[in-house]
Amino acid sequence: MNDSVPPTNTPEPAPETQEAAPQATPEAAAPAPEAPVPAATDSAQDIDAQVQAELDAAGGVDQLIEQSLSEAAPAAEAAAEKGDAENPAPAGGTGEFHHQVVRGRISAIRGEDVFIDITGGLSTEGAKLQGVLPLVQFDRPPRMGSIMDFVVDKVNEQEGLVYLSREGAVSLATWDQLVRGSVVEARVTKSNKGGLELEMVGSIRAFMPASQIDLYHVEDLEQFVGQKMEAVVQEIDRKGKKVLLSRRTHLENQKVKNRDKVLAELEVGQEREGVVSSVVDFGAFVDLGGLDGLVHVTDMSHSHVNKPSDVVKAGDKVKVKVLKIDSDKNRIALGMKQVQPDPWEGVADKYKPGEQVSARVTRTANFGAFIEVEPGVEGLLPMSEMSWKRIHKAEEVVKVGDVVQVAILNVDPKKHRLTLSLKAAKGDPWVGASVKYAKDAMVTGTVTGTTDFGAFVELEQGIEGLVHISELDTKRVGQVTDVVKVGDSKEFRIKDIDEEKRKISLSLKPAGSDHGGGGRHGGEQPIVKGKAKPRIPKENLKSGLGNVGGMGLGGLSLDDFK
């Protein structure tokens, strides 16, 4: 370069002879925005795209790249010489080359610096310069001998060095090739309430909304910071240098591609791992890697499950077993409890009929209650085994969450059935009742119900007696509720007891007044004053006709009227 020539502020347009020159033509040291771009740029970009595609393919393409570079190098060098003559560097021997792209081969890595042998796109009057750039601009240490694109940041001929930038070269190439719908790789740099901030190759800033991060809702966005992910370009703002990405779209596309493959591999009985994609009232859908299967709520756990969301949530990794496949409808039935140990194994040895266990009430029904004796093992407490007294619903005795002592009546491990009894655990209150409730003894009881013929009275839990309407008072009683009401607590006399038949007759009348009695069914006889008239026996009663019948005819017969 001729240092005596002063800088030129307005470069001349490139001559027509530069038609074949690559993009390597440098701009002037004192850049002029209005200067026209050489027409050779299109040709160089075509070569760049071809070489870049070959680099991305596989190993063994270096020779082909070298051939492409050797074809473009002469024109690039001619353009560089012309540019240097028109735009010489200042008198210090250091020039600025803004956004000039060159190619070079990785020659050495020393400490934190990577040295490049520039193979084309830059000429300094025969002097061969060494390129250098920081190692941190590479995601990983580059392979020795690799050929890459770089941007010239600064040339120092005195030191014989060209300061390069890897990020700038990739940035130029990426913005030229970036199109909507393309799949790109980006690194997450930051998270916020709205989503993720990312940086693509070449320091291109991008943003990913929270709804586009995954196939399911993600609570913790911070977990993605520092990770690399593939995503689909949704929107491009070239003026603002911003890109909107969607990883969800990319995952959905991959899912569709893998669907047929997964369906062909599936077999009933297989155990596979999947990710919960969504949770519904009746179960959860699990993504098997392109195809969703349903885990019904009854197949989630050996224990009773009230809500599927109590067991899994979207995003959970689960192990499932394939239970059924419907290829025509693309429906897969999966099970989670089928890959878990069966808690019913050994139940017959652990629980024997007649033994008592402490268990928790898990739910109630109109026929009884379900009791969990251990995780995954539930027994049924029938309504008839809940209490010795009459009950109308299970909630009168037990409630969900109660811990009760129950006796084991029957065990059937094959059918997963366990029959329990609360009555048997508490014992039969009627045993010895005839001794405890002796005849004519006075006891306190509570009225539990009334009928037209009397009232039922509970003496203790499981023992109930009946007081007949005729035993409510010594006087006549019109209605039972005139004397007693439900909830009343009174002292009753034991009139009679039959332990075998489980019956107790009660009375509110004092002892010795059993004969006679009040009410519609008895009561005191009316008091008759004076001499009572004798009753005529029924057999002595005759009609007014005497022995022949008739109405006041005396001894006449029907023949007397003929």
CSV table of C-alpha atoms in Angstrom, one decimal, residues 52-515:
chain,number,residue,atom,x,y,z
A,52,GLN,CA,-21.1,-23.0,3.4
A,53,ALA,CA,-23.5,-25.8,2.3
A,54,GLU,CA,-20.6,-28.1,1.6
A,55,LEU,CA,-19.1,-27.3,5.0
A,56,ASP,CA,-22.3,-28.2,6.8
A,57,ALA,CA,-22.7,-31.5,5.0
A,58,ALA,CA,-20.0,-33.9,6.3
A,59,GLY,CA,-16.2,-34.4,6.5
A,60,GLY,CA,-14.0,-34.7,3.5
A,61,VAL,CA,-15.1,-31.5,1.7
A,62,ASP,CA,-12.0,-29.4,2.3
A,63,GLN,CA,-10.6,-30.0,-1.1
A,64,LEU,CA,-13.8,-29.0,-2.8
A,65,ILE,CA,-13.8,-25.8,-0.7
A,66,GLU,CA,-10.2,-25.1,-1.7
A,67,GLN,CA,-11.2,-25.5,-5.3
A,68,SER,CA,-14.0,-23.0,-5.0
A,69,LEU,CA,-11.7,-20.5,-3.2
A,70,SER,CA,-8.9,-20.8,-5.8
A,71,GLU,CA,-11.4,-19.9,-8.5
A,72,ALA,CA,-12.6,-16.8,-6.6
A,73,ALA,CA,-9.2,-15.7,-5.2
A,74,PRO,CA,-7.8,-13.9,-8.3
A,75,ALA,CA,-10.8,-11.6,-8.7
A,76,ALA,CA,-10.9,-11.0,-5.0
A,77,GLU,CA,-7.2,-10.0,-4.9
A,78,ALA,CA,-7.7,-7.7,-7.9
A,79,ALA,CA,-10.5,-6.0,-6.2
A,80,ALA,CA,-8.5,-5.6,-3.0
A,81,GLU,CA,-5.6,-4.1,-4.8
A,82,LYS,CA,-7.9,-1.6,-6.6
A,83,GLY,CA,-9.5,-0.7,-3.2
A,84,ASP,CA,-6.2,-0.2,-1.5
A,85,ALA,CA,-5.0,2.2,-4.2
A,86,GLU,CA,-8.1,4.3,-4.0
A,87,ASN,CA,-8.5,4.1,-0.2
A,88,PRO,CA,-5.1,3.8,1.4
A,89,ALA,CA,-4.6,3.3,5.1
A,90,PRO,CA,-3.3,6.2,7.3
A,91,ALA,CA,0.4,6.8,7.7
A,92,GLY,CA,0.7,4.4,10.5
A,93,GLY,CA,0.4,1.2,8.6
A,94,THR,CA,-3.0,0.3,10.2
A,95,GLY,CA,-6.2,0.1,8.1
A,96,GLU,CA,-9.9,-0.4,9.0
A,97,PHE,CA,-11.8,-2.9,6.9
A,98,HIS,CA,-15.5,-2.6,7.9
A,99,HIS,CA,-17.5,-5.8,7.3
A,100,GLN,CA,-15.1,-7.3,4.8
A,101,VAL,CA,-15.5,-11.0,4.7
A,102,VAL,CA,-12.5,-13.3,4.2
A,103,ARG,CA,-11.9,-17.0,4.4
A,104,GLY,CA,-9.2,-18.7,6.2
A,105,ARG,CA,-8.0,-22.0,7.6
A,106,ILE,CA,-7.5,-22.7,11.3
A,107,SER,CA,-3.8,-23.0,11.7
A,108,ALA,CA,-3.1,-22.9,15.4
A,109,ILE,CA,-4.7,-22.4,18.9
A,110,ARG,CA,-2.4,-20.7,21.4
A,111,GLY,CA,-3.9,-19.9,24.8
A,112,GLU,CA,-6.9,-17.7,24.3
A,113,ASP,CA,-6.2,-16.9,20.6
A,114,VAL,CA,-7.0,-18.7,17.4
A,115,PHE,CA,-4.6,-18.1,14.4
A,116,ILE,CA,-5.9,-18.2,10.8
A,117,ASP,CA,-4.2,-18.6,7.5
A,118,ILE,CA,-6.1,-16.3,5.2
A,119,THR,CA,-6.6,-18.1,1.9
A,120,GLY,CA,-8.5,-15.4,-0.1
A,121,GLY,CA,-10.3,-12.2,0.0
A,122,LEU,CA,-7.5,-10.0,1.3
A,123,SER,CA,-4.2,-8.7,-0.3
A,124,THR,CA,-1.6,-6.3,1.0
A,125,GLU,CA,0.9,-6.0,-1.9
A,126,GLY,CA,2.3,-9.5,-1.7
A,127,ALA,CA,2.7,-9.5,2.1
A,128,LYS,CA,1.1,-12.5,3.8
A,129,LEU,CA,-0.7,-11.6,6.9
A,130,GLN,CA,-1.7,-13.9,9.8
A,131,GLY,CA,-5.3,-13.7,11.1
A,132,VAL,CA,-6.1,-13.8,14.7
A,133,LEU,CA,-9.3,-13.8,16.8
A,134,PRO,CA,-10.4,-14.7,20.4
A,135,LEU,CA,-11.1,-18.3,21.2
A,136,VAL,CA,-14.2,-17.3,23.1
A,137,GLN,CA,-16.0,-16.5,19.8
A,138,PHE,CA,-16.3,-20.2,19.2
A,139,ASP,CA,-18.8,-22.4,20.9
A,140,ARG,CA,-16.2,-25.1,21.1
A,141,PRO,CA,-12.5,-25.2,20.1
A,142,PRO,CA,-12.4,-25.4,16.3
A,143,ARG,CA,-10.9,-28.3,14.4
A,144,MET,CA,-7.5,-27.8,13.0
A,145,GLY,CA,-7.5,-27.2,9.3
A,146,SER,CA,-11.2,-26.2,9.2
A,147,ILE,CA,-12.1,-23.4,6.7
A,148,MET,CA,-14.5,-20.7,7.9
A,149,ASP,CA,-15.7,-17.2,7.1
A,150,PHE,CA,-14.5,-14.2,9.1
A,151,VAL,CA,-15.0,-10.5,9.2
A,152,VAL,CA,-11.9,-8.2,9.1
A,153,ASP,CA,-12.0,-5.8,12.1
A,154,LYS,CA,-8.5,-4.3,11.7
A,155,VAL,CA,-5.3,-4.8,9.8
A,156,ASN,CA,-1.9,-4.1,11.3
A,157,GLU,CA,0.8,-4.5,8.7
A,158,GLN,CA,3.6,-3.6,11.1
A,159,GLU,CA,2.7,-6.6,13.2
A,160,GLY,CA,1.7,-8.7,10.2
A,161,LEU,CA,-1.7,-9.4,11.8
A,162,VAL,CA,-5.3,-9.2,10.7
A,163,TYR,CA,-7.7,-8.9,13.6
A,164,LEU,CA,-10.8,-11.0,12.7
A,165,SER,CA,-14.2,-11.6,14.2
A,166,ARG,CA,-16.0,-14.9,13.8
A,167,GLU,CA,-19.4,-13.5,15.0
A,168,GLY,CA,-19.5,-10.8,12.4
A,169,ALA,CA,-19.0,-13.2,9.6
A,170,VAL,CA,-21.7,-15.5,10.7
A,171,SER,CA,-24.0,-12.6,11.4
A,172,LEU,CA,-23.8,-11.4,7.9
A,173,ALA,CA,-24.4,-14.8,6.4
A,174,THR,CA,-27.3,-15.5,8.8
A,175,TRP,CA,-29.3,-12.4,8.2
A,176,ASP,CA,-29.0,-13.0,4.5
A,177,GLN,CA,-30.3,-16.6,4.8
A,178,LEU,CA,-32.8,-16.1,7.6
A,179,VAL,CA,-36.4,-16.7,6.4
A,180,ARG,CA,-39.7,-17.2,8.2
A,181,GLY,CA,-40.4,-20.9,8.9
A,182,SER,CA,-36.8,-21.9,9.0
A,183,VAL,CA,-35.4,-23.9,11.9
A,184,VAL,CA,-32.6,-22.2,13.8
A,185,GLU,CA,-30.5,-22.9,16.9
A,186,ALA,CA,-30.3,-20.3,19.6
A,187,ARG,CA,-29.0,-20.0,23.2
A,188,VAL,CA,-31.2,-18.7,26.0
A,189,THR,CA,-29.5,-15.7,27.7
A,190,LYS,CA,-32.3,-14.5,30.0
A,191,SER,CA,-35.8,-15.2,31.2
A,192,ASN,CA,-38.6,-12.8,32.1
A,193,LYS,CA,-42.3,-13.0,32.8
A,194,GLY,CA,-43.2,-12.9,29.1
A,195,GLY,CA,-40.8,-15.6,27.9
A,196,LEU,CA,-37.2,-16.2,27.0
A,197,GLU,CA,-34.5,-13.9,25.5
A,198,LEU,CA,-32.2,-15.7,23.1
A,199,GLU,CA,-29.1,-15.1,21.0
A,200,MET,CA,-28.7,-16.8,17.7
A,201,VAL,CA,-25.4,-17.4,15.9
A,202,GLY,CA,-23.8,-14.0,15.1
A,203,SER,CA,-25.3,-12.2,18.1
A,204,ILE,CA,-28.8,-12.0,16.5
A,205,ARG,CA,-31.2,-11.2,19.3
A,206,ALA,CA,-34.4,-13.2,19.5
A,207,PHE,CA,-37.4,-13.6,21.8
A,208,MET,CA,-39.6,-16.6,22.6
A,209,PRO,CA,-43.0,-16.1,24.3
A,210,ALA,CA,-43.7,-18.4,27.3
A,211,SER,CA,-46.5,-20.1,25.4
A,212,GLN,CA,-44.1,-21.1,22.6
A,213,ILE,CA,-41.5,-22.7,24.8
A,214,ASP,CA,-43.0,-26.2,25.0
A,215,LEU,CA,-46.0,-28.3,24.2
A,216,TYR,CA,-47.2,-27.8,27.7
A,217,HIS,CA,-47.3,-24.9,30.2
A,218,VAL,CA,-43.9,-24.3,31.8
A,219,GLU,CA,-43.8,-22.6,35.3
A,220,ASP,CA,-40.1,-22.2,35.8
A,221,LEU,CA,-38.5,-20.4,32.8
A,222,GLU,CA,-35.2,-19.9,34.6
A,223,GLN,CA,-34.3,-23.6,34.0
A,224,PHE,CA,-33.7,-22.9,30.3
A,225,VAL,CA,-31.2,-20.1,30.8
A,226,GLY,CA,-27.9,-21.2,29.2
A,227,GLN,CA,-29.4,-24.0,27.2
A,228,LYS,CA,-29.4,-24.3,23.4
A,229,MET,CA,-32.6,-25.1,21.7
A,230,GLU,CA,-33.9,-25.5,18.2
A,231,ALA,CA,-36.9,-23.4,17.2
A,232,VAL,CA,-38.9,-22.2,14.2
A,233,VAL,CA,-38.6,-18.6,13.0
A,234,GLN,CA,-42.1,-17.0,13.3
A,235,GLU,CA,-41.4,-13.3,12.6
A,236,ILE,CA,-38.4,-11.3,11.4
A,237,ASP,CA,-37.8,-7.6,12.0
A,238,ARG,CA,-34.8,-6.9,9.9
A,239,LYS,CA,-34.9,-3.2,10.6
A,240,GLY,CA,-34.9,-3.7,14.4
A,241,LYS,CA,-32.7,-6.7,14.1
A,242,LYS,CA,-35.1,-8.9,16.1
A,243,VAL,CA,-36.5,-12.4,15.6
A,244,LEU,CA,-39.5,-14.1,17.2
A,245,LEU,CA,-39.0,-17.9,17.7
A,246,SER,CA,-41.2,-20.8,18.6
A,247,ARG,CA,-39.9,-24.0,20.0
A,248,ARG,CA,-43.4,-25.3,20.4
A,249,THR,CA,-44.0,-25.3,16.6
A,250,HIS,CA,-40.7,-27.1,16.1
A,251,LEU,CA,-41.7,-29.8,18.7
A,252,GLU,CA,-45.1,-30.2,17.1
A,253,ASN,CA,-43.6,-30.7,13.7
A,254,GLN,CA,-41.2,-33.3,15.1
A,255,LYS,CA,-44.1,-35.0,16.8
A,256,VAL,CA,-46.0,-35.3,13.5
A,257,LYS,CA,-43.0,-36.8,11.8
A,258,ASN,CA,-42.5,-39.4,14.5
A,259,ARG,CA,-46.1,-40.4,14.9
A,260,ASP,CA,-46.2,-43.1,12.3
A,261,LYS,CA,-42.8,-44.5,13.4
A,262,VAL,CA,-44.0,-44.7,17.0
A,263,LEU,CA,-47.3,-46.3,16.1
A,264,ALA,CA,-45.5,-49.0,14.1
A,265,GLU,CA,-43.2,-49.8,17.0
A,266,LEU,CA,-45.9,-50.0,19.7
A,267,GLU,CA,-47.0,-53.3,21.0
A,268,VAL,CA,-49.4,-54.3,23.8
A,269,GLY,CA,-47.5,-55.0,26.9
A,270,GLN,CA,-44.6,-52.7,26.1
A,271,GLU,CA,-43.2,-50.4,28.9
A,272,ARG,CA,-42.2,-47.0,27.6
A,273,GLU,CA,-41.3,-43.6,29.0
A,274,GLY,CA,-43.3,-40.5,28.1
A,275,VAL,CA,-44.1,-37.0,29.0
A,276,VAL,CA,-47.5,-35.9,30.4
A,277,SER,CA,-48.8,-33.5,27.7
A,278,SER,CA,-52.1,-32.6,29.4
A,279,VAL,CA,-54.3,-33.5,32.4
A,280,VAL,CA,-58.1,-33.9,32.2
A,281,ASP,CA,-60.8,-34.9,34.7
A,282,PHE,CA,-60.8,-38.5,33.5
A,283,GLY,CA,-57.0,-39.1,33.2
A,284,ALA,CA,-53.9,-37.8,31.6
A,285,PHE,CA,-52.5,-37.8,28.0
A,286,VAL,CA,-48.9,-38.9,27.7
A,287,ASP,CA,-46.6,-38.1,24.7
A,288,LEU,CA,-44.7,-41.2,23.7
A,289,GLY,CA,-42.5,-39.3,21.3
A,290,GLY,CA,-44.9,-38.3,18.5
A,291,LEU,CA,-48.1,-40.1,19.6
A,292,ASP,CA,-50.3,-39.4,22.7
A,293,GLY,CA,-51.8,-42.2,24.8
A,294,LEU,CA,-54.4,-41.9,27.5
A,295,VAL,CA,-53.8,-43.1,31.1
A,296,HIS,CA,-57.3,-43.4,32.6
A,297,VAL,CA,-57.7,-42.3,36.2
A,298,THR,CA,-58.3,-45.9,37.3
A,299,ASP,CA,-55.0,-46.9,35.8
A,300,MET,CA,-52.9,-44.2,37.5
A,301,SER,CA,-52.4,-45.8,40.9
A,302,HIS,CA,-53.3,-48.8,42.9
A,303,SER,CA,-54.8,-46.4,45.4
A,304,HIS,CA,-58.0,-44.6,44.7
A,305,VAL,CA,-57.4,-41.3,42.8
A,306,ASN,CA,-59.9,-38.5,43.3
A,307,LYS,CA,-58.3,-36.1,40.8
A,308,PRO,CA,-55.6,-37.0,38.2
A,309,SER,CA,-54.0,-33.7,39.0
A,310,ASP,CA,-53.2,-35.1,42.4
A,311,VAL,CA,-50.9,-37.6,40.8
A,312,VAL,CA,-49.3,-36.0,37.7
A,313,LYS,CA,-49.0,-32.6,36.0
A,314,ALA,CA,-48.1,-31.5,32.5
A,315,GLY,CA,-44.4,-31.9,31.8
A,316,ASP,CA,-43.9,-34.9,34.2
A,317,LYS,CA,-41.9,-37.8,32.9
A,318,VAL,CA,-43.7,-41.0,33.6
A,319,LYS,CA,-43.2,-44.7,32.9
A,320,VAL,CA,-46.3,-46.4,31.4
A,321,LYS,CA,-47.4,-49.8,30.0
A,322,VAL,CA,-49.2,-50.2,26.7
A,323,LEU,CA,-52.6,-51.7,27.5
A,324,LYS,CA,-54.5,-51.4,24.2
A,325,ILE,CA,-53.9,-50.1,20.7
A,326,ASP,CA,-56.6,-48.9,18.2
A,327,SER,CA,-54.6,-48.2,15.0
A,328,ASP,CA,-57.7,-47.1,13.1
A,329,LYS,CA,-58.5,-44.3,15.5
A,330,ASN,CA,-54.9,-43.7,16.7
A,331,ARG,CA,-56.0,-44.4,20.3
A,332,ILE,CA,-53.6,-45.8,22.8
A,333,ALA,CA,-54.6,-47.0,26.3
A,334,LEU,CA,-51.8,-46.7,28.8
A,335,GLY,CA,-51.4,-47.7,32.4
A,336,MET,CA,-49.1,-46.3,35.2
A,337,LYS,CA,-50.0,-48.7,38.0
A,338,GLN,CA,-49.3,-51.7,35.8
A,339,VAL,CA,-45.5,-50.9,36.0
A,340,GLN,CA,-45.7,-50.5,39.8
A,341,PRO,CA,-45.4,-53.4,42.3
A,342,ASP,CA,-48.8,-54.9,43.0
A,343,PRO,CA,-49.6,-54.1,46.7
A,344,TRP,CA,-52.1,-57.0,46.8
A,345,GLU,CA,-49.3,-59.6,46.7
A,346,GLY,CA,-49.0,-61.1,50.1
A,347,VAL,CA,-52.2,-59.5,51.5
A,348,ALA,CA,-53.6,-63.0,52.3
A,349,ASP,CA,-50.7,-63.7,54.6
A,350,LYS,CA,-50.7,-60.3,56.3
A,351,TYR,CA,-54.5,-60.0,57.0
A,352,LYS,CA,-56.4,-62.9,58.4
A,353,PRO,CA,-60.2,-63.0,59.0
A,354,GLY,CA,-61.1,-62.1,62.6
A,355,GLU,CA,-58.1,-59.8,63.0
A,356,GLN,CA,-58.5,-56.1,63.6
A,357,VAL,CA,-56.7,-53.3,61.8
A,358,SER,CA,-56.6,-49.5,62.0
A,359,ALA,CA,-57.5,-48.0,58.6
A,360,ARG,CA,-58.5,-44.7,57.0
A,361,VAL,CA,-61.8,-43.9,55.3
A,362,THR,CA,-61.1,-42.8,51.7
A,363,ARG,CA,-64.6,-42.4,50.3
A,364,THR,CA,-68.2,-43.2,51.0
A,365,ALA,CA,-71.0,-44.6,48.9
A,366,ASN,CA,-74.7,-45.3,49.3
A,367,PHE,CA,-73.9,-49.0,50.1
A,368,GLY,CA,-71.0,-48.4,52.5
A,369,ALA,CA,-67.5,-46.9,52.7
A,370,PHE,CA,-64.1,-47.8,51.3
A,371,ILE,CA,-61.3,-48.2,53.8
A,372,GLU,CA,-57.6,-48.1,53.0
A,373,VAL,CA,-55.6,-50.5,55.2
A,374,GLU,CA,-52.3,-49.7,53.4
A,375,PRO,CA,-51.3,-47.8,50.3
A,376,GLY,CA,-53.0,-49.5,47.3
A,377,VAL,CA,-55.1,-51.9,49.4
A,378,GLU,CA,-58.7,-50.9,50.0
A,379,GLY,CA,-61.5,-52.8,51.7
A,380,LEU,CA,-65.2,-52.3,51.7
A,381,LEU,CA,-67.1,-51.6,54.9
A,382,PRO,CA,-70.8,-52.5,54.0
A,383,MET,CA,-73.6,-50.4,55.4
A,384,SER,CA,-74.9,-53.5,57.3
A,385,GLU,CA,-71.5,-53.8,59.0
A,386,MET,CA,-71.2,-50.2,60.2
A,387,SER,CA,-73.4,-50.2,63.2
A,388,TRP,CA,-75.6,-52.4,65.4
A,389,LYS,CA,-78.4,-49.8,65.1
A,390,ARG,CA,-80.4,-48.8,62.0
A,391,ILE,CA,-78.6,-46.2,59.8
A,392,HIS,CA,-79.7,-44.6,56.6
A,393,LYS,CA,-76.4,-43.5,55.1
A,394,ALA,CA,-72.7,-44.1,55.7
A,395,GLU,CA,-72.0,-40.6,56.8
A,396,GLU,CA,-74.0,-41.2,60.0
A,397,VAL,CA,-71.2,-43.4,61.2
A,398,VAL,CA,-68.0,-42.5,59.3
A,399,LYS,CA,-66.6,-39.6,57.3
A,400,VAL,CA,-63.8,-39.3,54.7
A,401,GLY,CA,-60.5,-39.1,56.5
A,402,ASP,CA,-61.6,-40.8,59.7
A,403,VAL,CA,-59.3,-43.5,61.1
A,404,VAL,CA,-61.3,-46.4,62.4
A,405,GLN,CA,-60.7,-49.8,64.0
A,406,VAL,CA,-62.3,-52.5,61.8
A,407,ALA,CA,-62.4,-56.3,61.9
A,408,ILE,CA,-61.5,-58.3,58.8
A,409,LEU,CA,-64.3,-60.6,57.6
A,410,ASN,CA,-63.0,-61.9,54.3
A,411,VAL,CA,-59.9,-61.6,52.1
A,412,ASP,CA,-59.8,-62.4,48.3
A,413,PRO,CA,-56.4,-61.3,46.8
A,414,LYS,CA,-57.3,-62.6,43.3
A,415,LYS,CA,-60.3,-60.3,43.0
A,416,HIS,CA,-58.6,-57.6,45.1
A,417,ARG,CA,-61.5,-57.7,47.6
A,418,LEU,CA,-61.4,-57.1,51.4
A,419,THR,CA,-64.5,-57.1,53.5
A,420,LEU,CA,-64.4,-55.2,56.8
A,421,SER,CA,-66.7,-54.7,59.7
A,422,LEU,CA,-67.0,-52.0,62.3
A,423,LYS,CA,-69.7,-53.8,64.2
A,424,ALA,CA,-67.5,-56.9,64.8
A,425,ALA,CA,-64.6,-54.7,66.0
A,426,LYS,CA,-66.8,-53.0,68.6
A,427,GLY,CA,-68.4,-56.2,69.8
A,428,ASP,CA,-72.1,-57.2,70.0
A,429,PRO,CA,-73.8,-55.0,72.6
A,430,TRP,CA,-76.7,-57.5,73.0
A,431,VAL,CA,-74.5,-60.1,74.6
A,432,GLY,CA,-75.5,-60.0,78.3
A,433,ALA,CA,-78.2,-57.5,77.7
A,434,SER,CA,-80.8,-59.6,79.7
A,435,VAL,CA,-78.6,-59.2,82.7
A,436,LYS,CA,-77.8,-55.6,82.2
A,437,TYR,CA,-81.4,-54.6,81.5
A,438,ALA,CA,-83.4,-56.7,84.0
A,439,LYS,CA,-87.2,-56.6,84.0
A,440,ASP,CA,-88.8,-53.6,85.8
A,441,ALA,CA,-85.4,-51.9,86.0
A,442,MET,CA,-85.4,-48.1,85.3
A,443,VAL,CA,-83.1,-47.0,82.5
A,444,THR,CA,-82.5,-43.7,80.7
A,445,GLY,CA,-83.1,-43.6,77.0
A,446,THR,CA,-83.3,-41.2,74.1
A,447,VAL,CA,-86.2,-41.2,71.6
A,448,THR,CA,-84.9,-41.8,68.1
A,449,GLY,CA,-88.1,-42.2,66.2
A,450,THR,CA,-91.9,-42.2,66.5
A,451,THR,CA,-94.7,-44.1,64.7
A,452,ASP,CA,-98.5,-44.4,65.0
A,453,PHE,CA,-98.1,-47.4,67.4
A,454,GLY,CA,-95.3,-46.1,69.6
A,455,ALA,CA,-91.7,-44.7,69.9
A,456,PHE,CA,-88.2,-46.2,69.5
A,457,VAL,CA,-85.8,-45.5,72.3
A,458,GLU,CA,-82.0,-46.0,72.2
A,459,LEU,CA,-80.6,-47.2,75.5
A,460,GLU,CA,-77.0,-47.4,74.3
A,461,GLN,CA,-75.3,-47.6,70.9
A,462,GLY,CA,-76.6,-50.8,69.2
A,463,ILE,CA,-79.5,-51.4,71.7
A,464,GLU,CA,-82.9,-50.0,71.0
A,465,GLY,CA,-86.2,-50.7,72.6
A,466,LEU,CA,-89.9,-49.9,71.8
A,467,VAL,CA,-92.4,-48.2,74.0
A,468,HIS,CA,-95.9,-49.0,72.8
A,469,ILE,CA,-98.5,-46.1,72.7
A,470,SER,CA,-100.5,-47.9,75.4
A,471,GLU,CA,-97.4,-47.7,77.7
A,472,LEU,CA,-96.9,-44.0,77.3
A,473,ASP,CA,-99.3,-42.9,80.0
A,474,THR,CA,-101.9,-44.2,82.4
A,475,LYS,CA,-104.4,-42.0,80.7
A,476,ARG,CA,-105.7,-42.2,77.1
A,477,VAL,CA,-103.1,-41.0,74.5
A,478,GLY,CA,-104.3,-39.7,71.2
A,479,GLN,CA,-100.9,-39.4,69.4
A,480,VAL,CA,-97.5,-40.6,70.4
A,481,THR,CA,-96.0,-37.1,69.9
A,482,ASP,CA,-98.4,-35.8,72.6
A,483,VAL,CA,-96.2,-37.5,75.1
A,484,VAL,CA,-92.7,-37.9,73.5
A,485,LYS,CA,-90.7,-36.4,70.7
A,486,VAL,CA,-87.6,-37.4,68.8
A,487,GLY,CA,-84.5,-36.4,70.9
A,488,ASP,CA,-86.4,-36.5,74.3
A,489,SER,CA,-84.4,-38.2,77.0
A,490,LYS,CA,-86.6,-39.9,79.7
A,491,GLU,CA,-86.5,-42.7,82.2
A,492,PHE,CA,-88.2,-45.9,81.0
A,493,ARG,CA,-89.1,-49.1,82.8
A,494,ILE,CA,-88.0,-52.4,81.3
A,495,LYS,CA,-91.2,-54.2,80.7
A,496,ASP,CA,-89.8,-57.2,78.9
A,497,ILE,CA,-86.5,-58.2,77.2
A,498,ASP,CA,-85.7,-61.0,74.7
A,499,GLU,CA,-81.9,-61.1,74.2
A,500,GLU,CA,-82.1,-63.8,71.5
A,501,LYS,CA,-84.6,-61.9,69.4
A,502,ARG,CA,-82.9,-58.6,70.3
A,503,LYS,CA,-86.1,-57.0,71.5
A,504,ILE,CA,-86.9,-54.8,74.5
A,505,SER,CA,-90.3,-53.5,75.5
A,506,LEU,CA,-90.4,-50.3,77.5
A,507,SER,CA,-93.0,-48.4,79.5
A,508,LEU,CA,-93.5,-45.0,81.0
A,509,LYS,CA,-96.1,-46.3,83.4
A,510,PRO,CA,-95.1,-47.4,86.9
A,511,ALA,CA,-94.8,-51.0,87.8
A,512,GLY,CA,-98.1,-52.8,88.7
A,513,SER,CA,-100.1,-50.9,86.2
A,514,ASP,CA,-99.7,-53.3,83.3
A,515,HIS,CA,-103.4,-54.4,83.5
